[in-house]
Coordinates of C-alpha atoms in Angstrom, one line a residue:
M1 CA 0.0 0.0 0.0
P2 CA 1.7 3.2 -1.1
N3 CA 2.1 6.1 1.3
I4 CA 1.6 9.8 0.4
I5 CA 3.0 11.3 3.5
V6 CA 5.5 10.5 6.3
D7 CA 6.6 12.6 9.2
H8 CA 9.9 13.3 7.6
D9 CA 11.5 13.4 4.2
G10 CA 14.3 11.0 5.0
L11 CA 16.7 13.9 5.8
G12 CA 15.1 14.7 9.2
E13 CA 12.9 17.5 7.8
L14 CA 9.1 17.7 8.4
I15 CA 7.2 17.6 5.2
P16 CA 5.2 20.8 4.6
P17 CA 1.8 21.0 3.1
G18 CA 2.8 22.1 -0.4
V19 CA 5.3 19.2 -0.7
L20 CA 2.6 16.8 0.5
L21 CA 0.2 18.1 -2.2
R22 CA 2.7 17.6 -5.0
K23 CA 3.3 14.0 -4.0
P24 CA 1.5 11.2 -6.1
T25 CA -1.7 10.2 -4.4
G26 CA -1.6 6.8 -2.8
E27 CA -4.0 5.0 -0.5
W28 CA -2.5 5.7 3.0
V29 CA -1.7 8.9 4.8
E30 CA 0.4 8.9 8.0
A31 CA -1.1 11.9 9.7
A32 CA 1.9 13.9 11.0
G33 CA 1.4 16.0 14.1
H34 CA 2.9 19.2 12.6
L35 CA 0.0 19.2 10.1
N36 CA -2.7 19.3 12.7
G37 CA -5.4 21.9 13.0
F38 CA -7.8 22.0 16.0
G39 CA -7.9 18.5 17.4
G40 CA -6.5 16.5 14.5
F41 CA -5.2 16.6 10.9
H42 CA -6.1 19.9 9.4
G43 CA -9.6 19.8 7.6
G44 CA -8.7 21.9 4.6
L45 CA -5.6 19.9 4.0
T46 CA -7.5 16.6 4.4
L47 CA -10.0 17.9 1.7
A48 CA -7.1 18.9 -0.6
V49 CA -5.6 15.4 -0.3
L50 CA -8.9 13.8 -1.2
A51 CA -9.2 16.2 -4.2
S52 CA -5.8 15.0 -5.3
A53 CA -7.1 11.4 -5.2
M54 CA -10.2 12.4 -7.1
E55 CA -8.3 14.0 -9.9
S56 CA -7.2 10.7 -11.3
H57 CA -10.8 9.8 -12.1
A58 CA -11.4 12.9 -14.2
P59 CA -8.4 13.3 -16.6
G60 CA -8.5 16.5 -18.6
L61 CA -11.2 18.1 -16.5
E62 CA -10.9 20.9 -13.9
L63 CA -12.2 20.9 -10.3
R64 CA -15.3 23.0 -10.2
S65 CA -16.6 22.1 -6.7
I66 CA -15.7 19.9 -3.9
T67 CA -17.6 19.3 -0.6
G68 CA -16.2 17.6 2.4
R69 CA -18.3 16.4 5.4
F70 CA -16.3 16.0 8.6
G71 CA -17.7 13.4 10.9
R72 CA -14.9 13.1 13.4
P73 CA -11.3 14.3 13.9
I74 CA -8.4 12.5 12.4
D75 CA -5.7 11.7 15.0
S76 CA -3.9 8.9 13.3
G77 CA -3.0 7.6 9.8
F78 CA -5.9 7.2 7.5
R79 CA -6.9 5.3 4.3
I80 CA -8.1 7.0 1.1
T81 CA -10.7 5.5 -1.1
S82 CA -12.0 7.2 -4.2
S83 CA -14.3 6.3 -7.0
L84 CA -15.9 7.7 -10.2
V85 CA -19.7 8.1 -9.7
R86 CA -20.6 9.4 -13.2
A87 CA -18.6 10.4 -16.3
G88 CA -20.5 12.7 -18.7
R89 CA -19.5 14.6 -21.8
N90 CA -18.9 17.9 -19.8
T91 CA -18.8 16.9 -16.2
S92 CA -17.8 14.0 -14.0
T93 CA -18.8 13.3 -10.4
V94 CA -16.3 11.7 -8.1
T95 CA -16.4 10.7 -4.4
A96 CA -13.7 10.0 -1.8
S97 CA -13.3 9.3 1.9
A98 CA -10.7 9.3 4.6
E99 CA -11.1 6.3 6.9
T100 CA -9.5 4.5 9.9
D101 CA -10.4 1.4 11.8
K102 CA -12.9 3.6 13.6
G103 CA -14.8 4.2 10.4
V104 CA -15.2 7.1 8.0
H105 CA -13.9 10.4 9.3
V106 CA -14.3 12.6 6.1
E107 CA -16.4 11.9 3.1
A108 CA -16.2 14.1 0.0
S109 CA -17.8 14.6 -3.4
A110 CA -16.6 16.7 -6.2
I111 CA -17.6 17.9 -9.7
F112 CA -15.0 18.1 -12.4
G113 CA -15.9 19.9 -15.6
A114 CA -14.6 21.0 -19.0
G115 CA -14.2 24.6 -20.1
S116 CA -16.4 26.2 -22.8
D117 CA -15.7 28.0 -26.0
A118 CA -18.4 30.5 -25.3
D119 CA -17.6 33.9 -24.0
W120 CA -20.3 34.5 -21.4
P121 CA -20.2 37.7 -19.2
L122 CA -18.0 37.4 -16.1
V123 CA -19.6 38.0 -12.7
A124 CA -17.3 38.1 -9.6
P125 CA -17.3 40.0 -6.3
A126 CA -14.9 43.0 -6.0
A127 CA -12.0 42.7 -3.7
P128 CA -12.1 44.7 -0.4
E129 CA -9.7 47.6 -0.1
S130 CA -6.5 46.5 1.6
P131 CA -2.8 47.5 1.9
A132 CA -0.2 45.2 0.4
P133 CA 0.6 42.3 2.7
E134 CA 4.1 43.6 3.2
D135 CA 2.6 46.7 4.8
L136 CA 0.7 44.7 7.4
E137 CA 1.8 43.0 10.6
V138 CA 2.1 39.2 10.9
F139 CA -0.5 37.5 13.1
A140 CA 1.4 34.8 15.0
I141 CA -0.4 31.7 16.2
P142 CA 1.4 29.6 18.7
K143 CA 2.2 26.2 17.2
E144 CA 1.1 24.6 20.5
F145 CA -2.4 25.9 19.8
L146 CA -2.4 25.3 16.1
P147 CA 0.6 23.3 14.8
I148 CA -0.1 23.8 11.1
A149 CA 0.1 27.6 11.6
T150 CA 3.9 27.3 11.2
S151 CA 3.3 26.4 7.6
M152 CA 1.4 29.7 6.9
E153 CA 1.9 33.4 7.1
I154 CA -1.2 35.4 8.0
R155 CA -1.4 39.2 7.9
P156 CA -4.8 40.6 9.0
V157 CA -6.5 43.5 7.4
G158 CA -8.4 45.9 9.6
V159 CA -9.0 45.6 13.3
S160 CA -11.0 42.4 13.6
R161 CA -9.3 39.5 15.3
P162 CA -10.5 36.1 16.6
Y163 CA -12.0 36.2 20.2
A164 CA -11.7 40.0 20.3
G165 CA -15.3 40.7 21.0
G166 CA -15.8 42.8 17.9
K167 CA -19.1 44.0 16.4
E168 CA -18.9 42.2 13.1
P169 CA -18.5 38.4 12.5
E170 CA -15.9 39.0 9.8
L171 CA -12.2 38.3 9.3
T172 CA -10.0 39.5 6.4
A173 CA -6.4 38.6 5.9
W174 CA -3.6 38.0 3.4
I175 CA -2.3 34.5 3.7
R176 CA 0.4 32.4 2.0
I177 CA 2.2 29.1 2.4
V178 CA 5.6 29.9 3.7
E179 CA 7.6 27.0 2.2
D180 CA 8.1 28.5 -1.3
D181 CA 7.0 31.4 -3.5
D182 CA 4.7 29.3 -5.8
P183 CA 1.3 30.7 -6.6
P184 CA -1.5 28.4 -5.3
D185 CA -2.7 25.7 -7.6
V186 CA -6.1 24.2 -7.1
L187 CA -5.0 21.8 -4.4
R188 CA -3.2 24.5 -2.4
F189 CA -6.3 26.7 -2.9
V190 CA -8.6 24.1 -1.3
F191 CA -6.2 23.9 1.6
L192 CA -5.9 27.7 2.0
M193 CA -9.7 28.2 2.0
D194 CA -9.8 26.6 5.4
A195 CA -6.8 28.6 6.8
L196 CA -8.5 31.5 8.6
A197 CA -10.0 31.3 12.0
P198 CA -13.8 31.0 12.0
S199 CA -15.2 34.5 11.3
Y200 CA -17.8 34.0 14.0
T201 CA -15.0 34.1 16.7
A202 CA -14.5 37.8 15.8
I203 CA -17.6 38.6 17.9
L204 CA -16.7 36.2 20.8
S205 CA -14.7 37.3 23.8
T206 CA -14.3 33.9 25.4
L207 CA -12.7 30.8 23.9
A208 CA -15.0 28.4 22.1
F209 CA -14.2 26.0 19.3
V210 CA -16.1 26.4 16.0
P211 CA -15.1 23.3 14.0
T212 CA -16.1 22.6 10.5
V213 CA -19.0 20.2 9.8
E214 CA -19.1 20.7 6.1
L215 CA -16.8 22.7 3.7
T216 CA -17.5 23.4 0.0
V217 CA -14.7 25.0 -2.1
R218 CA -15.3 26.3 -5.6
P219 CA -12.3 27.5 -7.4
G220 CA -12.8 30.5 -9.8
V221 CA -11.5 31.1 -13.3
G222 CA -8.9 33.6 -12.1
L223 CA -7.0 31.0 -10.1
A224 CA -5.2 29.7 -13.1
Q225 CA -3.7 33.1 -13.9
T226 CA -2.6 34.2 -10.4
S227 CA 1.2 34.6 -10.0
S228 CA 1.6 35.6 -6.3
P229 CA 1.8 33.2 -3.4
W230 CA -0.4 35.6 -1.5
I231 CA -4.2 35.5 -1.6
L232 CA -6.6 37.8 0.2
L233 CA -9.3 36.0 2.2
R234 CA -12.5 37.5 3.6
A235 CA -14.6 35.3 5.8
R236 CA -18.1 36.3 6.8
T237 CA -20.7 34.7 9.0
L238 CA -23.9 34.9 7.0
A239 CA -26.1 33.5 9.8
A240 CA -25.7 31.9 13.2
S241 CA -28.4 30.3 15.4
P242 CA -28.6 30.4 19.3
S243 CA -27.9 26.6 19.2
G244 CA -24.4 27.3 17.6
W245 CA -24.9 26.4 14.0
V246 CA -22.9 28.9 11.8
D247 CA -23.2 29.5 8.1
E248 CA -20.0 31.2 6.7
Q249 CA -18.8 32.3 3.3
I250 CA -15.1 32.8 2.3
D251 CA -14.0 34.6 -0.8
A252 CA -10.5 34.9 -2.2
W253 CA -8.7 37.4 -4.4
G254 CA -5.2 37.7 -5.9
R255 CA -2.9 40.7 -5.5
D256 CA -4.3 42.3 -8.7
G257 CA -7.9 42.0 -7.3
T258 CA -8.9 39.1 -9.4
H259 CA -11.5 36.9 -7.7
L260 CA -10.0 33.4 -7.2
G261 CA -12.9 31.5 -5.8
T262 CA -15.4 31.0 -3.0
A263 CA -15.9 28.5 -0.1
H264 CA -18.9 27.9 2.2
Q265 CA -18.6 26.4 5.7
L266 CA -21.2 24.9 8.0
R267 CA -19.8 25.1 11.5
L268 CA -20.9 24.2 15.1
V269 CA -19.8 26.2 18.2
R270 CA -18.6 24.1 21.0
Q271 CA -17.3 25.3 24.5
G272 CA -13.6 25.1 24.8

């Protein structure tokens, strides 16, 4: 059974997310601790790894949408299974899952599609006003709190911060993977769309976890043309119920203001 990740690269170095996502997809992932998010292997990275497995079932097509449903945290190595559900002339549907001996932890489905020769009008949200990332301060997250944070650089825009008791459930920040200067491809994009803290935490003043129950990522047409490792993320809570269910939307832009794609998260607040 081939592995697609180990703790080290054979030279004593921990394998960072970008290297992991460039590796050929196999059937087994040894979940290394430095790639953990809250409580287990990072959810966005898990979904990106599953997307990598799905790509082999849809050659020549592009990822248009992927949804992951997170049933339980991953705290050990996990198996990947994937299968083609339907292959059409313009679209294919693929499923995948991350499993351990405890059962299915994450299940995902994706739509891959071909481009079109038509020239339909483009519709995309405008980027928020922001200084360049170099002109903003780094937001440091202790690796003891979020180990995978050492793989990313985050530079917040505006005054909103997680657990700062603000008025608006919104967070905006520039973010990049620190291991190289490569622009995000579709797999890195899936990973980065789950990189910000939950926007709902911006209005909280006490610690509470807001884990992901479902994450959908839809890459945009501008992603293929972006040339910077930096992307601007704006996460906004669209609705939240007294019982703790949170509906969140995340949009991404490149340095030139091109819209790169959108994500939607269903979250559930839990006491820390």
